[in-house]
């Protein structure tokens, strides 16, 4: 075992010692980097993105019907074939509107942690791979945002604009305003005053005492972020959106992962959860793409192809996450009690994102029933369904508060993800049982629990709507 203070020297001896120590992992990393740099999946995604227009892709399904909004609900059964087709396209648009939030976070953490590895020396290929991944994510984000935006605009554009005018003074705006006043995450970092800088100073002090005093140095990238006063702009959306005090939590994690080599490696256990969450539903697009190809189908929808090539690009990223999370950390000094605590707490908190299943979006686990109810309440009043407010409420209750096939699909996929994560985390020595067995995630085990919670939320939602 080599202390981080020793391996921070950039002498030839220490570099070759590091190379020897990481031999097994570095073989995998070198192979992945070689395959990734020789692949053209990102370029294909760029082309598909550039040439996409909704009209040319509007007449066919982009996946099996089960990957459609509201699939399995009584409303889906009653929907016309054109409504079902639109729900299939909107599912793609909604799922891929969320992915950029996570990938933007990945871009920042890739750079923060690569800078730690680069300071240590001996991890050149890994740093090159992480740089390549960061560039790839920027093209992925562009494609997802553009295709999702054009799809939503084509299917909902006009009526949604009317709706947003109509809801200018509604309760959701009022709640948002209050939330903005009390939520630290909305404070503009450039105008941050003493109130917002105190928690940051406390985090900075914690990093100093717990990590820097043990011989670790904040990475160059982290120092640059701090110099530019951009450190406060940590990502707080996507898979981390459910974290308590999410801005402070993410700031602490950024500081810690950008200072301790062990925690820099641990970040990839968190990234692995995000990789697996994505893979859990994106793989169905891969199967559908292959099915169309095998059937010699003349037309391959562009969004299906984007999913397929994104999955291939992401396979490289997933293997890197797995290699660092399961192997690379072993070559650094054993974690201190503080590092072990931060690592375990971060996995524990990530499990909060996996503690529920959605009733109306198959394969989605993040608990956001209240905002989803509002979104679908609006959707049912667009030209797609053309319902009145009363009709929309009636159908919402049927979809959210009664058992239907959609629940089973999502619960099965939740179970599938749980099994995969337990297998992946079982060999990570420093994790607490609650984390390697994903006990918090495992607490979602029956439809009834979800329905009971939805009934309570729906009662609240119906009251709010009635008072508008
Ligand atoms: Fe990506
Ligand atoms: Fe990725």
XYZ file of C-alpha atoms and ligand atoms in Angstrom:
470
model
C 0.000 0.000 0.000
C 1.361 3.422 -0.940
C 0.553 6.641 0.901
C -0.877 9.397 -1.257
C 1.867 11.758 -0.095
C 4.431 9.364 -1.502
C 2.718 8.808 -4.836
C 2.190 12.506 -5.354
C 5.879 12.701 -6.284
C 6.253 12.697 -10.027
C 9.593 10.919 -10.171
C 10.022 8.135 -12.696
C 10.259 5.588 -9.871
C 6.925 6.535 -8.353
C 5.253 6.558 -11.770
C 6.457 3.084 -12.586
C 5.509 1.909 -9.087
C 2.009 3.212 -9.658
C 1.874 1.529 -13.050
C 2.811 -1.777 -11.431
C 0.287 -1.333 -8.643
C -2.550 -0.620 -11.005
C -1.477 -3.239 -13.518
C -4.727 -5.213 -13.569
C -6.972 -2.167 -13.730
C -4.718 -0.335 -16.139
C -4.954 -3.209 -18.629
C -8.744 -2.854 -18.653
C -8.495 0.942 -18.837
C -6.009 0.812 -21.737
C -8.257 -1.593 -23.676
C -11.327 0.525 -23.067
C -9.524 3.699 -24.115
C -8.233 2.037 -27.296
C -11.707 0.718 -28.212
C -13.423 3.959 -27.282
C -11.095 6.193 -29.288
C -11.406 3.879 -32.299
C -15.211 3.804 -32.169
C -17.411 6.205 -34.119
C -20.583 6.011 -32.013
C -20.389 9.645 -30.886
C -19.942 10.803 -34.497
C -23.019 8.789 -35.532
C -25.017 10.391 -32.713
C -23.858 13.827 -33.905
C -25.080 13.052 -37.442
C -28.429 11.724 -36.224
C -28.823 14.810 -34.053
C -28.021 17.192 -36.918
C -30.435 15.537 -39.358
C -33.324 14.923 -36.972
C -36.733 16.322 -37.759
C -39.819 15.082 -36.006
C -42.076 14.779 -39.059
C -39.856 12.151 -40.732
C -39.903 10.010 -37.584
C -43.491 10.571 -36.525
C -45.247 7.593 -38.103
C -43.619 4.694 -36.306
C -42.952 3.507 -32.780
C -39.510 4.311 -31.334
C -39.573 1.337 -28.951
C -41.877 -1.449 -27.786
C -45.193 0.095 -26.631
C -44.393 -0.621 -22.963
C -41.919 2.253 -23.117
C -44.694 4.814 -23.439
C -46.029 7.351 -20.971
C -49.014 5.977 -19.036
C -48.413 2.465 -20.387
C -50.500 -0.132 -18.546
C -52.881 2.449 -17.044
C -56.639 2.421 -17.713
C -56.157 5.634 -19.710
C -53.623 3.967 -22.007
C -56.129 1.200 -22.709
C -58.758 3.775 -23.627
C -56.380 5.836 -25.802
C -56.609 5.922 -29.603
C -53.775 4.558 -31.739
C -52.515 8.073 -32.581
C -52.490 9.007 -28.878
C -50.557 5.815 -28.095
C -47.984 6.665 -30.747
C -47.564 10.173 -29.296
C -47.170 8.722 -25.777
C -44.421 6.473 -27.095
C -42.538 9.449 -28.541
C -43.115 11.606 -25.471
C -41.678 8.846 -23.286
C -38.386 9.073 -25.192
C -38.468 12.867 -24.938
C -39.170 12.835 -21.190
C -36.624 10.183 -20.312
C -33.899 11.857 -22.346
C -34.741 15.286 -20.960
C -33.519 13.960 -17.601
C -30.300 12.337 -18.846
C -28.466 15.631 -19.657
C -28.860 16.706 -16.022
C -26.849 13.683 -14.918
C -24.367 13.885 -17.757
C -23.600 17.541 -16.994
C -22.714 16.446 -13.444
C -20.580 13.629 -14.850
C -18.650 16.117 -16.981
C -17.703 18.130 -13.918
C -16.828 15.177 -11.679
C -14.792 13.515 -14.472
C -12.603 16.613 -14.550
C -12.411 17.022 -10.769
C -11.319 13.406 -10.245
C -9.091 13.182 -13.350
C -7.157 16.091 -11.913
C -6.541 14.065 -8.717
C -5.281 11.074 -10.729
C -3.171 13.315 -12.908
C -1.437 14.897 -9.871
C -0.559 11.437 -8.561
C 1.115 10.454 -11.831
C 0.936 7.074 -13.574
C -2.696 7.382 -14.648
C -2.236 9.072 -18.013
C -4.450 6.676 -19.975
C -7.212 6.938 -17.399
C -7.067 10.745 -17.573
C -7.214 10.623 -21.378
C -10.203 8.282 -21.216
C -11.999 10.569 -18.758
C -11.323 13.571 -21.005
C -12.699 11.659 -23.971
C -15.803 10.683 -21.992
C -16.357 14.310 -20.998
C -16.276 15.364 -24.657
C -18.618 12.534 -25.616
C -21.116 13.575 -22.936
C -21.302 17.068 -24.399
C -22.424 15.608 -27.767
C -24.861 13.247 -26.053
C -26.399 16.145 -24.145
C -26.807 18.179 -27.323
C -28.556 15.322 -29.146
C -30.906 14.501 -26.262
C -31.872 18.111 -25.706
C -32.464 18.896 -29.372
C -34.479 15.774 -30.200
C -36.530 15.999 -26.982
C -37.259 19.681 -27.569
C -38.364 19.195 -31.181
C -40.518 16.202 -30.246
C -42.265 17.992 -27.382
C -42.762 21.068 -29.545
C -44.284 19.052 -32.389
C -46.639 17.136 -30.125
C -47.535 19.656 -27.433
C -46.071 22.998 -28.446
C -49.067 25.164 -29.172
C -51.317 24.049 -26.376
C -48.529 23.973 -23.790
C -47.761 27.624 -24.534
C -51.427 28.414 -23.914
C -51.300 26.424 -20.700
C -48.269 28.244 -19.405
C -50.066 31.563 -19.970
C -53.152 30.207 -18.257
C -51.184 29.033 -15.222
C -49.257 32.266 -14.759
C -50.815 32.868 -11.362
C -51.430 29.320 -10.315
C -50.353 27.584 -7.162
C -47.326 25.926 -8.691
C -45.825 29.345 -9.448
C -46.541 30.480 -5.895
C -44.926 27.382 -4.411
C -41.940 27.868 -6.679
C -41.549 31.473 -5.530
C -41.600 30.532 -1.831
C -39.208 27.688 -2.526
C -36.848 30.044 -4.308
C -36.801 32.294 -1.286
C -35.903 29.555 1.149
C -33.770 27.250 -0.957
C -30.045 27.888 -0.754
C -29.590 26.193 -4.098
C -31.170 29.124 -5.915
C -28.818 31.733 -4.534
C -26.729 33.115 -7.353
C -23.128 32.235 -6.558
C -21.863 35.490 -8.046
C -23.973 37.499 -5.667
C -23.586 35.137 -2.768
C -23.406 37.044 0.503
C -22.181 36.103 3.937
C -25.258 33.947 4.477
C -24.374 31.631 1.620
C -20.606 31.707 2.043
C -20.631 30.585 5.703
C -21.709 26.994 4.954
C -19.105 26.909 2.190
C -16.365 28.074 4.562
C -17.410 25.345 6.972
C -17.140 22.734 4.189
C -13.760 24.117 3.185
C -12.562 23.852 6.805
C -13.865 20.257 7.040
C -11.926 19.359 3.883
C -8.782 20.910 5.354
C -9.002 19.142 8.712
C -10.216 15.766 7.469
C -8.255 15.361 4.231
C -5.630 18.042 3.577
C -4.077 17.681 7.031
C -3.532 13.979 6.208
C -1.274 14.873 3.279
C -3.831 15.188 0.440
C -3.867 18.236 -1.800
C -6.938 19.685 -3.555
C -6.577 18.904 -7.262
C -5.528 21.631 -9.713
C -8.966 21.591 -11.334
C -10.618 22.157 -7.958
C -8.240 25.012 -7.207
C -9.092 26.571 -10.584
C -12.814 26.294 -9.871
C -12.319 28.019 -6.567
C -10.164 30.747 -8.082
C -12.819 31.518 -10.673
C -15.457 31.510 -7.925
C -17.286 28.815 -9.879
C -17.080 26.244 -7.172
C -20.551 27.051 -5.889
C -22.027 26.001 -9.228
C -22.057 22.290 -8.455
C -24.703 20.171 -10.239
C -27.829 19.668 -8.134
C -30.285 18.119 -10.602
C -30.817 14.669 -12.065
C -30.026 11.642 -9.906
C -28.864 13.847 -7.032
C -32.020 15.965 -6.970
C -33.494 14.016 -4.043
C -30.511 14.502 -1.744
C -31.199 16.436 1.454
C -29.436 19.849 1.430
C -28.384 18.888 -2.055
C -26.226 21.906 -2.825
C -24.195 21.609 0.376
C -23.979 17.834 0.028
C -22.748 18.134 -3.550
C -20.248 20.853 -2.606
C -18.797 18.679 0.141
C -18.613 15.714 -2.222
C -16.927 17.810 -4.912
C -14.324 19.102 -2.449
C -13.707 15.646 -0.987
C -13.559 13.786 -4.325
C -11.236 16.470 -5.665
C -8.832 16.029 -2.734
C -8.715 12.407 -1.582
C -7.592 9.720 -4.086
C -9.793 7.201 -2.267
C -12.881 9.414 -2.578
C -11.982 10.267 -6.188
C -12.258 6.512 -6.826
C -15.427 6.278 -4.762
C -17.135 8.835 -7.009
C -17.148 6.070 -9.639
C -19.310 3.878 -7.388
C -21.866 6.697 -7.451
C -21.415 7.081 -11.204
C -21.933 3.337 -11.539
C -25.391 3.662 -9.946
C -26.287 6.341 -12.514
C -24.836 4.193 -15.337
C -26.922 1.206 -14.246
C -30.101 3.269 -13.799
C -29.759 4.464 -17.392
C -28.876 1.039 -18.747
C -31.917 -0.427 -17.005
C -34.294 1.209 -19.507
C -32.005 2.200 -22.385
C -31.161 -1.428 -23.106
C -34.775 -1.943 -24.262
C -34.104 0.525 -27.096
C -31.067 -1.566 -28.053
C -33.231 -4.687 -28.266
C -35.812 -2.832 -30.330
C -33.154 -1.425 -32.670
C -31.721 -4.921 -33.223
C -35.218 -6.327 -33.807
C -35.896 -3.751 -36.541
C -32.507 -4.480 -38.121
C -33.028 -8.241 -38.018
C -36.443 -7.837 -39.623
C -34.803 -5.731 -42.357
C -37.198 -2.912 -41.541
C -36.689 -0.193 -44.135
C -36.894 2.758 -41.771
C -35.008 2.992 -38.488
C -36.311 5.855 -36.335
C -33.514 8.294 -35.488
C -34.285 8.471 -31.713
C -34.071 4.652 -31.478
C -30.706 4.791 -33.242
C -29.494 7.580 -30.925
C -30.401 5.391 -27.931
C -28.641 2.413 -29.488
C -25.379 4.273 -30.186
C -25.540 6.077 -26.852
C -25.806 2.715 -25.119
C -22.652 1.586 -26.935
C -20.762 4.748 -25.970
C -21.956 4.407 -22.391
C -20.764 0.789 -22.215
C -17.201 2.156 -22.210
C -18.105 4.588 -19.440
C -19.787 1.861 -17.357
C -16.730 -0.414 -17.547
C -14.530 2.475 -16.430
C -16.862 3.224 -13.489
C -16.835 -0.448 -12.525
C -13.039 -0.812 -12.761
C -12.332 2.246 -10.623
C -15.109 1.544 -8.101
C -14.278 -2.131 -7.623
C -10.500 -2.268 -8.148
C -8.586 0.977 -8.368
C -9.411 2.219 -4.856
C -7.527 -0.769 -3.397
C -4.217 0.696 -4.523
C -4.576 3.774 -2.368
C -4.202 3.957 1.414
C -7.081 2.375 3.306
C -9.816 4.969 3.901
C -9.830 6.895 7.157
C -12.977 6.757 9.306
C -14.028 10.082 7.769
C -13.504 8.894 4.165
C -15.394 5.676 4.876
C -18.245 7.691 6.406
C -18.501 10.101 3.442
C -18.373 7.220 0.956
C -21.102 5.261 2.723
C -23.326 8.262 3.374
C -23.188 9.222 -0.300
C -24.327 5.757 -1.403
C -26.994 5.730 1.302
C -28.327 9.089 0.126
C -28.244 7.991 -3.513
C -30.554 5.161 -2.529
C -33.199 7.797 -1.745
C -33.529 8.174 -5.518
C -34.434 4.531 -5.799
C -36.950 4.340 -3.001
C -40.051 4.622 -5.132
C -41.466 3.689 -8.506
C -43.452 5.865 -10.872
C -47.048 4.911 -11.683
C -47.160 6.625 -15.056
C -43.614 6.504 -16.449
C -42.447 2.903 -16.832
C -38.890 2.215 -15.625
C -38.663 5.461 -13.666
C -37.859 5.271 -9.959
C -37.342 8.811 -8.802
C -40.067 9.860 -6.406
C -41.687 12.946 -7.839
C -45.399 12.143 -7.745
C -46.565 15.646 -6.948
C -44.764 17.296 -9.856
C -45.670 14.377 -12.119
C -49.353 14.772 -11.227
C -49.160 18.398 -12.236
C -47.363 17.559 -15.467
C -49.884 14.901 -16.473
C -52.757 17.145 -15.377
C -51.460 19.614 -17.971
C -50.757 16.933 -20.569
C -54.333 15.621 -20.430
C -55.594 19.131 -21.160
C -53.452 19.588 -24.282
C -54.799 18.918 -27.756
C -53.442 15.380 -27.422
C -56.303 14.396 -25.055
C -58.335 17.580 -24.995
C -59.837 16.914 -21.561
C -61.493 19.368 -19.215
C -59.913 19.916 -15.773
C -62.542 17.631 -14.168
C -61.925 14.841 -16.685
C -58.172 15.186 -16.239
C -58.513 14.781 -12.442
C -60.760 11.752 -12.884
C -58.202 9.986 -15.077
C -55.255 11.038 -12.939
C -56.797 9.299 -9.950
C -57.311 6.136 -12.005
C -53.701 6.162 -13.221
C -51.956 7.071 -9.960
C -54.173 5.524 -7.301
C -55.245 2.147 -8.671
C -53.274 -0.978 -9.401
C -52.493 -1.496 -13.094
C -50.031 -3.306 -15.345
C -47.653 -0.317 -15.505
C -46.767 -0.799 -11.817
C -45.675 -4.393 -12.395
C -43.379 -3.468 -15.280
C -41.676 -0.777 -13.222
C -41.479 -2.888 -10.065
C -39.909 -5.765 -12.037
C -37.319 -3.453 -13.541
C -36.672 -2.011 -10.056
C -36.002 -5.539 -8.809
C -33.703 -6.156 -11.773
C -31.664 -3.032 -11.001
C -31.531 -3.966 -7.311
C -30.075 -7.412 -8.124
C -27.476 -5.873 -10.454
C -26.383 -3.245 -7.939
C -26.073 -5.789 -5.121
C -23.841 -7.912 -7.386
C -21.684 -4.930 -8.303
C -21.332 -3.604 -4.753
C -20.895 -6.959 -3.006
C -17.136 -6.916 -3.595
C -16.506 -3.328 -2.465
C -14.887 -3.896 0.917
C -15.499 -0.554 2.590
C -19.285 -0.440 2.119
C -21.690 -0.870 5.029
C -24.217 -3.741 4.707
C -27.053 -1.222 4.242
C -25.236 -0.113 1.088
C -23.870 -3.289 -0.461
C -27.268 -4.898 0.077
C -29.024 -1.701 -1.076
C -31.459 -2.068 1.838
C -33.082 1.330 1.405
C -33.770 0.643 -2.263
C -35.043 -2.798 -1.317
C -37.726 -1.250 0.887
C -39.856 -0.668 -2.226
C -41.343 -4.077 -2.579
C -45.027 -3.775 -3.211
C -47.510 -1.871 -5.302
C -49.816 -1.311 -2.369
C -47.293 0.864 -0.539
C -46.822 3.046 -3.625
C -50.574 3.342 -4.197
C -51.241 4.319 -0.568
C -48.629 7.063 -0.830
C -50.066 8.225 -4.180
C -53.586 8.392 -2.687
C -52.348 10.807 -0.011
C -50.495 12.915 -2.591
C -53.504 12.926 -4.927
C -55.809 14.205 -2.156
C -53.452 17.125 -1.603
C -53.116 17.721 -5.331
C -56.887 17.703 -5.914
C -57.358 20.247 -3.086
C -54.766 22.588 -4.575
C -56.316 22.378 -8.024
C -59.838 22.927 -6.660
C -58.776 26.195 -5.022
C -57.505 27.692 -8.277
Fe -23.867 9.902 -22.259
Fe -21.453 8.484 -19.704
